[in-house]
Coordinates of C-alpha atoms (C1' of nucleotides) in Angstrom, one line a residue:
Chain A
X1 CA -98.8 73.2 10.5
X2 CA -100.2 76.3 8.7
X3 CA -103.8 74.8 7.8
X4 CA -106.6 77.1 6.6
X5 CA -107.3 79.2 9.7
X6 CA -111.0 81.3 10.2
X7 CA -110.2 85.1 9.9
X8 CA -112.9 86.3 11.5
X9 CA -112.4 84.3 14.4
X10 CA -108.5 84.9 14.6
X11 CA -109.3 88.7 14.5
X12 CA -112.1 88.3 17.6
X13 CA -109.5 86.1 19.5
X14 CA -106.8 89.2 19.0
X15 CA -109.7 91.8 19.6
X16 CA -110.4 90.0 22.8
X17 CA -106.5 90.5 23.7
X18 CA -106.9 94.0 23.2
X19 CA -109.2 94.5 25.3
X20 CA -107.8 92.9 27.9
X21 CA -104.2 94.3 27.9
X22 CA -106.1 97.8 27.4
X23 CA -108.9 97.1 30.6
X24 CA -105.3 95.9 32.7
X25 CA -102.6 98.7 31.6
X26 CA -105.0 101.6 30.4
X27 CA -106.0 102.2 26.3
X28 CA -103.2 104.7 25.7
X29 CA -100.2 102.6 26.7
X30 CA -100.8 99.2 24.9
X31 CA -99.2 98.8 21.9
X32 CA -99.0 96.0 18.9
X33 CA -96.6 94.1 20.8
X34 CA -98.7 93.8 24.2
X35 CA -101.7 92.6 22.1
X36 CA -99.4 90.2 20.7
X37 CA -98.2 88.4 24.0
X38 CA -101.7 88.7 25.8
X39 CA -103.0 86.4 22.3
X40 CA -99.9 84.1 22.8
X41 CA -99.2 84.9 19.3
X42 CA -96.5 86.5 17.7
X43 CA -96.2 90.3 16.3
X44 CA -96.2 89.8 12.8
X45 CA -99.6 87.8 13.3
X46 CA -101.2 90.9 14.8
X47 CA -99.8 92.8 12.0
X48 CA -101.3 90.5 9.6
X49 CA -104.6 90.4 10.3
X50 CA -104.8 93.7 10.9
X51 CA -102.6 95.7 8.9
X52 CA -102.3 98.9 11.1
X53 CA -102.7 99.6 14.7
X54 CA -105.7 101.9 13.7
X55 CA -107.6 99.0 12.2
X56 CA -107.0 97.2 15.4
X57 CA -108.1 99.6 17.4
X58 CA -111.0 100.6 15.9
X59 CA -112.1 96.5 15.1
X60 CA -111.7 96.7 18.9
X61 CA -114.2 99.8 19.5
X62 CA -116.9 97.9 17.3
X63 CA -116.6 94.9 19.5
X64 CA -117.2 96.4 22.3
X65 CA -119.6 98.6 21.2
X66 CA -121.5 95.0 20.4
X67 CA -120.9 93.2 23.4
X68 CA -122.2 96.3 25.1
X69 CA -125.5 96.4 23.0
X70 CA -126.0 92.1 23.6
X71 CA -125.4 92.8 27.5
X72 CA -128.2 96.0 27.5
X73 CA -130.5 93.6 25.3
X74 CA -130.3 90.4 27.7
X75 CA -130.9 92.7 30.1
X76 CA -134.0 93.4 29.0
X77 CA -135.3 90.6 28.2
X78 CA -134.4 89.2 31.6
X79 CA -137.3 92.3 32.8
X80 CA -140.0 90.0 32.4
X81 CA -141.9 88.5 29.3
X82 CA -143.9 91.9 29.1
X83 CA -142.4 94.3 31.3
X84 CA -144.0 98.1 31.6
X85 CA -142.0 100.7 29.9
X86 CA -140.4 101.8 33.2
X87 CA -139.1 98.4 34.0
X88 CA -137.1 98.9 30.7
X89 CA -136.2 102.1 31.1
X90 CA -134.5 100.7 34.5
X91 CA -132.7 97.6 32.9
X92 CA -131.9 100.0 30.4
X93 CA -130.1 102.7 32.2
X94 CA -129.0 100.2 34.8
X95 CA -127.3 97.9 32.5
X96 CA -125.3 101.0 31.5
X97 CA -123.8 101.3 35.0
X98 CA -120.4 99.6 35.6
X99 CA -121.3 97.5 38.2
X100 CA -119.3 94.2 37.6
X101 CA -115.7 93.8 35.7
X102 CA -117.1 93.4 32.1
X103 CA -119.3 96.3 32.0
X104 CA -116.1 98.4 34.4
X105 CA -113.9 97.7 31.8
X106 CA -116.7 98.3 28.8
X107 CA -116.8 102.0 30.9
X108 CA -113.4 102.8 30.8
X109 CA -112.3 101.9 27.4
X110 CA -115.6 103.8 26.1
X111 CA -114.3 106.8 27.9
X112 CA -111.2 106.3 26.6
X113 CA -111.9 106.4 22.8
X114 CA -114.2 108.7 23.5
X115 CA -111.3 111.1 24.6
X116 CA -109.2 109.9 21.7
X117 CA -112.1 111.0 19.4
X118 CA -112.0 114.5 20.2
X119 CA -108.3 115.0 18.4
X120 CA -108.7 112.2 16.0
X121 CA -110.9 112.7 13.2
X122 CA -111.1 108.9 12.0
X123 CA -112.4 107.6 15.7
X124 CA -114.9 110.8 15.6
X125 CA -116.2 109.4 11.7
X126 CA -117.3 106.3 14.0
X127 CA -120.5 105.3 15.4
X128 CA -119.8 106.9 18.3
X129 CA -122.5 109.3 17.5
X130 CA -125.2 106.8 16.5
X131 CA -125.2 104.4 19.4
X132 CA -126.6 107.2 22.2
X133 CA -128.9 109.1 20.0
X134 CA -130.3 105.3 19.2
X135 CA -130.3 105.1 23.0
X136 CA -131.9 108.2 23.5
X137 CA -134.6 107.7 20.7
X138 CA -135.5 104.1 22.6
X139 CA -135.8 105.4 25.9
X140 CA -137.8 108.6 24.4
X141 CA -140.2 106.2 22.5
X142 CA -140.2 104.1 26.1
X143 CA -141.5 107.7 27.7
X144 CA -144.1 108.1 25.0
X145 CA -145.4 104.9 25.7
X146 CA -145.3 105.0 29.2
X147 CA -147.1 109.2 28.7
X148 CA -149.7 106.8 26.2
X149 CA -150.6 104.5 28.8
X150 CA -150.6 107.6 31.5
X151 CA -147.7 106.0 33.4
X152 CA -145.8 109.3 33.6
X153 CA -146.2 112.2 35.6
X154 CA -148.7 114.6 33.5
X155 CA -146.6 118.2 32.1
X156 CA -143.1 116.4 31.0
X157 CA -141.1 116.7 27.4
X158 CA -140.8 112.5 26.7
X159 CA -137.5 113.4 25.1
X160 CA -136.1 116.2 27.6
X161 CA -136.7 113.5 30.4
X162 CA -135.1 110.7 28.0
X163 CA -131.7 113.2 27.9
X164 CA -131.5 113.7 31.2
X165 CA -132.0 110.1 32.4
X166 CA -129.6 108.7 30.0
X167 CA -126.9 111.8 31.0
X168 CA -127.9 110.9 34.7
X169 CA -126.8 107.8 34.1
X170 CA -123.8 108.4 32.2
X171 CA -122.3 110.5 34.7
X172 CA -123.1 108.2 37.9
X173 CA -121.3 105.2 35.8
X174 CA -118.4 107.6 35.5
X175 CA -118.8 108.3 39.1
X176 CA -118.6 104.7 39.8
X177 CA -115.4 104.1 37.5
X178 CA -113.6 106.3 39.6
X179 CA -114.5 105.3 42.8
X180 CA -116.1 108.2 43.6
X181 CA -119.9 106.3 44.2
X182 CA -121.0 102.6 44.7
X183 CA -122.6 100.8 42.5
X184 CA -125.6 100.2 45.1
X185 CA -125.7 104.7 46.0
X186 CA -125.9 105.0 42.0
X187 CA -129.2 102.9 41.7
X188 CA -130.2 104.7 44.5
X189 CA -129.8 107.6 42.7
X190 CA -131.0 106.3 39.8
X191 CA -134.3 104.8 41.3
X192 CA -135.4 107.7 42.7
X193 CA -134.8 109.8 40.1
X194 CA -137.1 107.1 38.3
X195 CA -139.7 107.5 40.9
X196 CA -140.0 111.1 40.3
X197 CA -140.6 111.1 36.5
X198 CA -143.1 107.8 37.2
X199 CA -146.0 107.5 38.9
X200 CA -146.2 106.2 41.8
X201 CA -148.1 103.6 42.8
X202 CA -147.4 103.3 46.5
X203 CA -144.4 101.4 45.8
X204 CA -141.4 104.0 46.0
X205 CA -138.4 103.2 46.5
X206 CA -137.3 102.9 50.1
X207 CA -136.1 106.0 51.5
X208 CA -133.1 103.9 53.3
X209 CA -130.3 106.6 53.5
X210 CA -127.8 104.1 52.8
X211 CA -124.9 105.7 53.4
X212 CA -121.6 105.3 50.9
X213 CA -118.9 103.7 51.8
X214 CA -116.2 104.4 49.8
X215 CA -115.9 102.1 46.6
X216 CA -114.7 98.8 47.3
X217 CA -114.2 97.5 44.0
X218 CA -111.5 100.1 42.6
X219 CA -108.0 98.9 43.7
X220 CA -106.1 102.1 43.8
X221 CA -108.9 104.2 45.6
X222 CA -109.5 104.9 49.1
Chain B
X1 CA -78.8 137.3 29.3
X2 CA -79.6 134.6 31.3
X3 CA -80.8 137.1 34.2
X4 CA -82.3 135.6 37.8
X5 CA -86.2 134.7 37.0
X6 CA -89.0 134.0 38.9
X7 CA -89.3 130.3 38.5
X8 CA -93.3 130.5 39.5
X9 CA -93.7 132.1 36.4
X10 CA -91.8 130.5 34.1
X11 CA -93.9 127.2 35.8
X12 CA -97.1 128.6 34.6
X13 CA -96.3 129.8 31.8
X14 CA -94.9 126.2 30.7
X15 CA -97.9 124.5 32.3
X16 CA -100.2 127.2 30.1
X17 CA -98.2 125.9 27.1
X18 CA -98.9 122.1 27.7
X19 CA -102.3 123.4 27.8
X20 CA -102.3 124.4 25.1
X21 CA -101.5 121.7 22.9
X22 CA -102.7 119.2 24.8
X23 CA -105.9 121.1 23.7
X24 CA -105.4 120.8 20.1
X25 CA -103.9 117.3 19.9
X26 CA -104.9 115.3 23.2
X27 CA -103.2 115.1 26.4
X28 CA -102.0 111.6 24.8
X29 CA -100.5 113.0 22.2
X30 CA -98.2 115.7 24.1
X31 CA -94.1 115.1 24.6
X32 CA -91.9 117.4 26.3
X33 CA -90.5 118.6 23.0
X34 CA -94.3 119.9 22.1
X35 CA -94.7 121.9 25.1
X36 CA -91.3 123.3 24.5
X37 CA -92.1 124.8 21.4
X38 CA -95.6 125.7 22.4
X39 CA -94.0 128.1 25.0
X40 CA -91.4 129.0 22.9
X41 CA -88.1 127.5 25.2
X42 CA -85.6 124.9 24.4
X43 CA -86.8 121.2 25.9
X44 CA -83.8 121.9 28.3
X45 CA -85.7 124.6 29.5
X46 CA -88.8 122.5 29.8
X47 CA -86.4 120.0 31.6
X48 CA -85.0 122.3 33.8
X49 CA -88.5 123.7 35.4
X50 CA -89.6 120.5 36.0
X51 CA -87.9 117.7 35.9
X52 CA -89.7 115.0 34.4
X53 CA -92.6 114.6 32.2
X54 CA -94.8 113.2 35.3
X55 CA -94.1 116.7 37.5
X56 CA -95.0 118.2 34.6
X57 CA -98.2 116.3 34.1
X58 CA -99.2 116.8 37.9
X59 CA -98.4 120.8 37.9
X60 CA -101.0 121.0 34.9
X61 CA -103.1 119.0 36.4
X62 CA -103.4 120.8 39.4
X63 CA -103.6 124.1 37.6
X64 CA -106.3 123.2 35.6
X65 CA -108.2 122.4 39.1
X66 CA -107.2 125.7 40.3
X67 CA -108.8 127.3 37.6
X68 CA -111.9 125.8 37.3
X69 CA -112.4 126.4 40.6
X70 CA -111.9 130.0 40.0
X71 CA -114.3 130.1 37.4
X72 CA -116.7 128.5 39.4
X73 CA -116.4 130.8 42.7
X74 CA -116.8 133.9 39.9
X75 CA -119.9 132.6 38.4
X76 CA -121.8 131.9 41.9
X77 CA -120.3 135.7 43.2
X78 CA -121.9 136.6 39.8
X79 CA -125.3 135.1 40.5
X80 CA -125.9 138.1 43.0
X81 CA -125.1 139.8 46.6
X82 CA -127.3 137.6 48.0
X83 CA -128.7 134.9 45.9
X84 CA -130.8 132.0 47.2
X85 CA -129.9 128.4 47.3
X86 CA -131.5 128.1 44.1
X87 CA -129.2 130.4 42.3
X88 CA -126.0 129.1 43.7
X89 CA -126.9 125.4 42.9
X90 CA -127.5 126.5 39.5
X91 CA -125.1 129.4 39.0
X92 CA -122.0 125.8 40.4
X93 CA -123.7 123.5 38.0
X94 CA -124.0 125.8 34.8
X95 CA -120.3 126.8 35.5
X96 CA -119.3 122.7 35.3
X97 CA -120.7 122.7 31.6
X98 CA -118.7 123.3 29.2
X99 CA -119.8 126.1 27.4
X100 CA -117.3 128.2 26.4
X101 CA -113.5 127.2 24.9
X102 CA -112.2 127.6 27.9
X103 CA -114.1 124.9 29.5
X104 CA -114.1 122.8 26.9
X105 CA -110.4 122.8 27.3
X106 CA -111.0 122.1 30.9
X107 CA -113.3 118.9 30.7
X108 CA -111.4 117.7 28.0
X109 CA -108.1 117.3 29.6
X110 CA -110.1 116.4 33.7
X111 CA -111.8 113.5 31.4
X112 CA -108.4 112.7 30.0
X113 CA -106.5 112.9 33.4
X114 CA -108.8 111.1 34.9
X115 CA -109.0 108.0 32.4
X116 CA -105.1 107.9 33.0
X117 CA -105.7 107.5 36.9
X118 CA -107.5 104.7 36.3
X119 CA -104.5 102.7 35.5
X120 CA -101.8 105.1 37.0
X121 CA -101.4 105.3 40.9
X122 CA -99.4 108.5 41.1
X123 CA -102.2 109.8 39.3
X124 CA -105.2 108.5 41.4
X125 CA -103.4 109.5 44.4
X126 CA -104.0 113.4 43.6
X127 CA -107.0 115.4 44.8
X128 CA -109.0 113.6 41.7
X129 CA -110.9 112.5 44.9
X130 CA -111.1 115.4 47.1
X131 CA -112.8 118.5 44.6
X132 CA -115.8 116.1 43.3
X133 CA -116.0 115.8 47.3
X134 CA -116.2 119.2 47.8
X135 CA -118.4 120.0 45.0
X136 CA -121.1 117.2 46.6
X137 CA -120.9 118.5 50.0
X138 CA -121.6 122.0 49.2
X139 CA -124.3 121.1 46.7
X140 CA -125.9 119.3 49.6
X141 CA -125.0 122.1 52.0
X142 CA -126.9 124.4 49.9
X143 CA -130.0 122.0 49.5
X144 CA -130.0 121.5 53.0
X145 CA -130.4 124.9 53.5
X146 CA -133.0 125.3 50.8
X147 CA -134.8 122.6 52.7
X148 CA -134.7 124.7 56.3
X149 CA -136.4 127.6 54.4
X150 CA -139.2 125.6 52.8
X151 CA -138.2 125.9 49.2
X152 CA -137.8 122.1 48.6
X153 CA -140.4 119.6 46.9
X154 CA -141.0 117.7 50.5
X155 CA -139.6 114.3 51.3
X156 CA -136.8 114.8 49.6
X157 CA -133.1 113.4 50.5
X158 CA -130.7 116.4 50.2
X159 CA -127.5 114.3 49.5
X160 CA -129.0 111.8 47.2
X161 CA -130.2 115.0 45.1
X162 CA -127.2 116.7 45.3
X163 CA -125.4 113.3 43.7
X164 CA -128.4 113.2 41.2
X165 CA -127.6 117.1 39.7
X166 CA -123.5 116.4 39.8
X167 CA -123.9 113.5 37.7
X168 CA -126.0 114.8 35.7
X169 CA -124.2 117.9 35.0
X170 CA -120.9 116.1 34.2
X171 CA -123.0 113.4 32.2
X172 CA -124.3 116.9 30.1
X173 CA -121.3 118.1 29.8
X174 CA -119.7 114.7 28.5
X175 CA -122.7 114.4 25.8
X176 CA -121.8 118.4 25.0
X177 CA -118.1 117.7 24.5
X178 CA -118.3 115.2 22.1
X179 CA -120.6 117.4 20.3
X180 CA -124.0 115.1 21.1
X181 CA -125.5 117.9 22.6
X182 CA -125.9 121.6 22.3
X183 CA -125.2 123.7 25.5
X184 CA -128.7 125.2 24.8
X185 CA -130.3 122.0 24.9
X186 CA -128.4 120.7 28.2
X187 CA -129.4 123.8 30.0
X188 CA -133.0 122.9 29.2
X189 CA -132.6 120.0 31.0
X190 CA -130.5 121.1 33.8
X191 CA -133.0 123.5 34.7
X192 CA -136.0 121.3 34.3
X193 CA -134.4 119.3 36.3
X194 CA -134.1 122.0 39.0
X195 CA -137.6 122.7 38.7
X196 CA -138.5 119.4 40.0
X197 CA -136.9 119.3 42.7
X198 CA -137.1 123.4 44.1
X199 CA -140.6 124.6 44.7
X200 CA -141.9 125.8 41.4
X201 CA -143.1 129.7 42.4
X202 CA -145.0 130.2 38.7
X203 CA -141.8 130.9 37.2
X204 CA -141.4 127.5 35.7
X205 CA -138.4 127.4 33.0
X206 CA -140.3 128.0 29.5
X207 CA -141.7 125.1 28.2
X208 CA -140.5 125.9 24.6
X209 CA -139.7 122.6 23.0
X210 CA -136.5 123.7 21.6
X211 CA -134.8 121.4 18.8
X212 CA -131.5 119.6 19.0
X213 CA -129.9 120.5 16.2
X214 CA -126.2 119.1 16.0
X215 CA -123.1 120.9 18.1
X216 CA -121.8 123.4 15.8
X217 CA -119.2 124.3 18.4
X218 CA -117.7 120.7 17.9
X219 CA -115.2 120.9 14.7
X220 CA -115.2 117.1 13.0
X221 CA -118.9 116.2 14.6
X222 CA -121.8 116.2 11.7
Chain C
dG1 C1' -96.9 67.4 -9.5
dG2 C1' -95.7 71.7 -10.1
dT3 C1' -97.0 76.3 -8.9
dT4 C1' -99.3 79.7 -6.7
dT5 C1' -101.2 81.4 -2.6
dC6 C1' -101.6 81.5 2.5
dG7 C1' -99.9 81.7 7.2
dT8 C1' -96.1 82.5 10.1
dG9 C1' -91.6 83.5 12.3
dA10 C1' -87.4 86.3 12.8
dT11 C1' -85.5 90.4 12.3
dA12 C1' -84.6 95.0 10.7
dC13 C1' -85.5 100.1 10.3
dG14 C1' -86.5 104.8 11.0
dA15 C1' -88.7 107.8 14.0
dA16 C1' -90.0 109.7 18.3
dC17 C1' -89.7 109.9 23.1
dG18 C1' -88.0 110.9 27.9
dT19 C1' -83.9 111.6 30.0
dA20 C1' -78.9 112.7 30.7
dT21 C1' -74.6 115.0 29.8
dC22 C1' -71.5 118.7 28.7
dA23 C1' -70.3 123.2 28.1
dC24 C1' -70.5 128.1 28.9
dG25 C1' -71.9 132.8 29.7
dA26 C1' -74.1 135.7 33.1
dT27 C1' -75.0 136.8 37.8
dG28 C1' -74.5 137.1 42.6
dT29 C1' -71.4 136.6 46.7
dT30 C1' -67.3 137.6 49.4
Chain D
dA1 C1' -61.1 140.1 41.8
dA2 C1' -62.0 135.3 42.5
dC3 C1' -65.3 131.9 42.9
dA4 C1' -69.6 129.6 43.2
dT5 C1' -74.1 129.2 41.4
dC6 C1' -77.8 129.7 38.1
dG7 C1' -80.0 129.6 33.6
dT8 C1' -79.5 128.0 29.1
dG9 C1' -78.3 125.7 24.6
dA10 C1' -76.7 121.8 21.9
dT11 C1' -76.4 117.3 21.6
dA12 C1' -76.2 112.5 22.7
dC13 C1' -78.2 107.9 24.6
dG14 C1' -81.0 104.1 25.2
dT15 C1' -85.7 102.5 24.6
dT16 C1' -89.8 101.7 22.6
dC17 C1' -92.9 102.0 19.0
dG18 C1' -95.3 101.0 14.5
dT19 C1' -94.2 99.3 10.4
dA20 C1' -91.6 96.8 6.7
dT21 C1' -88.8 93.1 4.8
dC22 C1' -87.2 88.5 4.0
dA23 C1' -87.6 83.7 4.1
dC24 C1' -89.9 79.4 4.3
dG25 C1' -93.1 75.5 5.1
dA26 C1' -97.8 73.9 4.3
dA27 C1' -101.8 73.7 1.9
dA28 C1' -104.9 74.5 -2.4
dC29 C1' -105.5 74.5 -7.2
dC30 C1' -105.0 73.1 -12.0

DNA sequence: GGTTTCGTGATACGAACGTATCACGATGTT
DNA sequence: AACATCGTGATACGTTCGTATCACGAAACC
């Protein structure tokens, strides 16, 4: 029964569990044991390929750290075979917003090591501090261009704006995850903010003052 | 010895003791017995005051809310007797960053309560909902009435704004806490912010280009 | 073909956690 | 003065957790 088995694919398969038993029950209650069952495996198997419930959940950051980069980099490449540095920006920041169950869950599990890594000095050694300031060195460069090809309003600091759009964003996606906005008020939001650091070209965004409905998509919310 | 006590106070001060240490090791990482020694009583004690871990958890909870709100209501009465729109917005945003230890400690443990009522329903059933709500009615309130006096860029949506400067405030504040971000630098781009969207009367914020340089406030955080 | 290594299951262990129980002295009430 | 109630300590209980141990069958290697 035991043949040769891949490693690397046994740990994904058990990463995957992870993050599914942590999106369903919350990051702080699952333990070696859920991630077991949810894999159909047994415990010692967990234990085996990673040794420590650290290693696990830190394999488990870096996954999902990567799945998040290869969903913001289809993203935009679905903007168009040579998109303008503000269409871009906007797949960018919008691929960042929780606005279906993968990205929801990528959201809340972000947050929650996040959190952890305030009190927890091995999660704070991780690339949790390279990943945004790469974010926010792309969308600055994005600005520079766009300020290049006098795309952007004239007087503004490329990377000021660049902080500000990606903390704009950050804090509607949180907004989302807990109900608090839709995802369709959030682009709103997000558009027009666009349309003020852009120039226009006729086409702003509609001034539709959709109203918002209370999320839909969060269970436990009214 | 055991003389009749004001239970109120013994509440706080247990509620100030979970604080505490939920502070300096994560609101994960607290157990009855932690509290117990943080405020210096027997768990009993701890036990007897409130009688689970979850009332516990709520009473901090809505402390913590209290006293943000507090600090909140002192900084706009600080901002002058009779400040403009302008002041208040900015005077309720500054106040949501966290700038000092105090609020640190604050978003900390809101960011960590609020990842828990993702997956907990006592937890998303407390006024989680009902203070962001306040905090975006007023903010529109308060752009609405900036609007009636002329000191708004025209054509502008008072509610969508008002969204637009909470998220970005708490996504500021987020990037400060986990040391990403200097409060210096996140005021910079609060305010420039602001400037876009009140009339600019001369008195633009300075343009100085300030550097980034890394959180020093954040212990484990090159 | 014998031996070593790999993959896997079953089970045990010690610690920590939230909660419950028991006992008892002090206080307030009548 | 008798009694009921309140505040408090010590300690126990049952669970759950992460981790460790033991055993064993199948493959890989020489």
């Amino acid at each position: 029964m035991p043949k040769r088995v891949d490693h690397a694919e046994r740990r994904a398969r058990i990463a995957e569990a992870l993050v599914r038993v942590a999106a369903r029950r919350g990051l702080h209650a699952v333990g070696m044991r859920d991630v077991a069952a949810e894999a159909g495996v047994s415990l010692r198997l967990v234990q085996y390929y990673f040794e420590t419930k650290e290693k696990l959940l830190l394999f488990g950051l870096e996954r999902l750290a990567q799945g998040f980069g290869e969903r913001v980099a289809a993203r935009v490449r679905a903007a168009g075979d040579s998109p303008g540095p503000r269409a871009v920006v906007e797949a960018l920041l919008m691929a960042a917003l929780p606005t279906d169950e993968e990205s929801r869950t990528f959201h809340q599990l972000y947050t929650s090591y996040a959190v952890l890594s305030l009190n927890d000095p091995a999660l704070a050694a991780q690339p949790f501090i390279r990943n945004p300031d790469a974010a926010e060195d792309a969308v600055t460069e994005l600005l520079r261009q766009a300020q290049a090809a006098d795309l952007l309003r004239p007087g503004l600091d490329a990377r000021r704006e660049a902080v500000g759009l990606l903390a704009l964003s950050a804090g509607l996606g949180t907004s989302i995850l807990v109900g608090q906005r839709t995802p369709q008020y959030a682009t709103e939001v997000l558009h027009s903010h666009l349309d003020r650091i852009f120039r226009t070209h006729g086409n702003g965004t509609p001034a539709s003052g959709t109203p918002d409905p209370v999320n839909p998509m969060v269970p436990g919310m009214p």
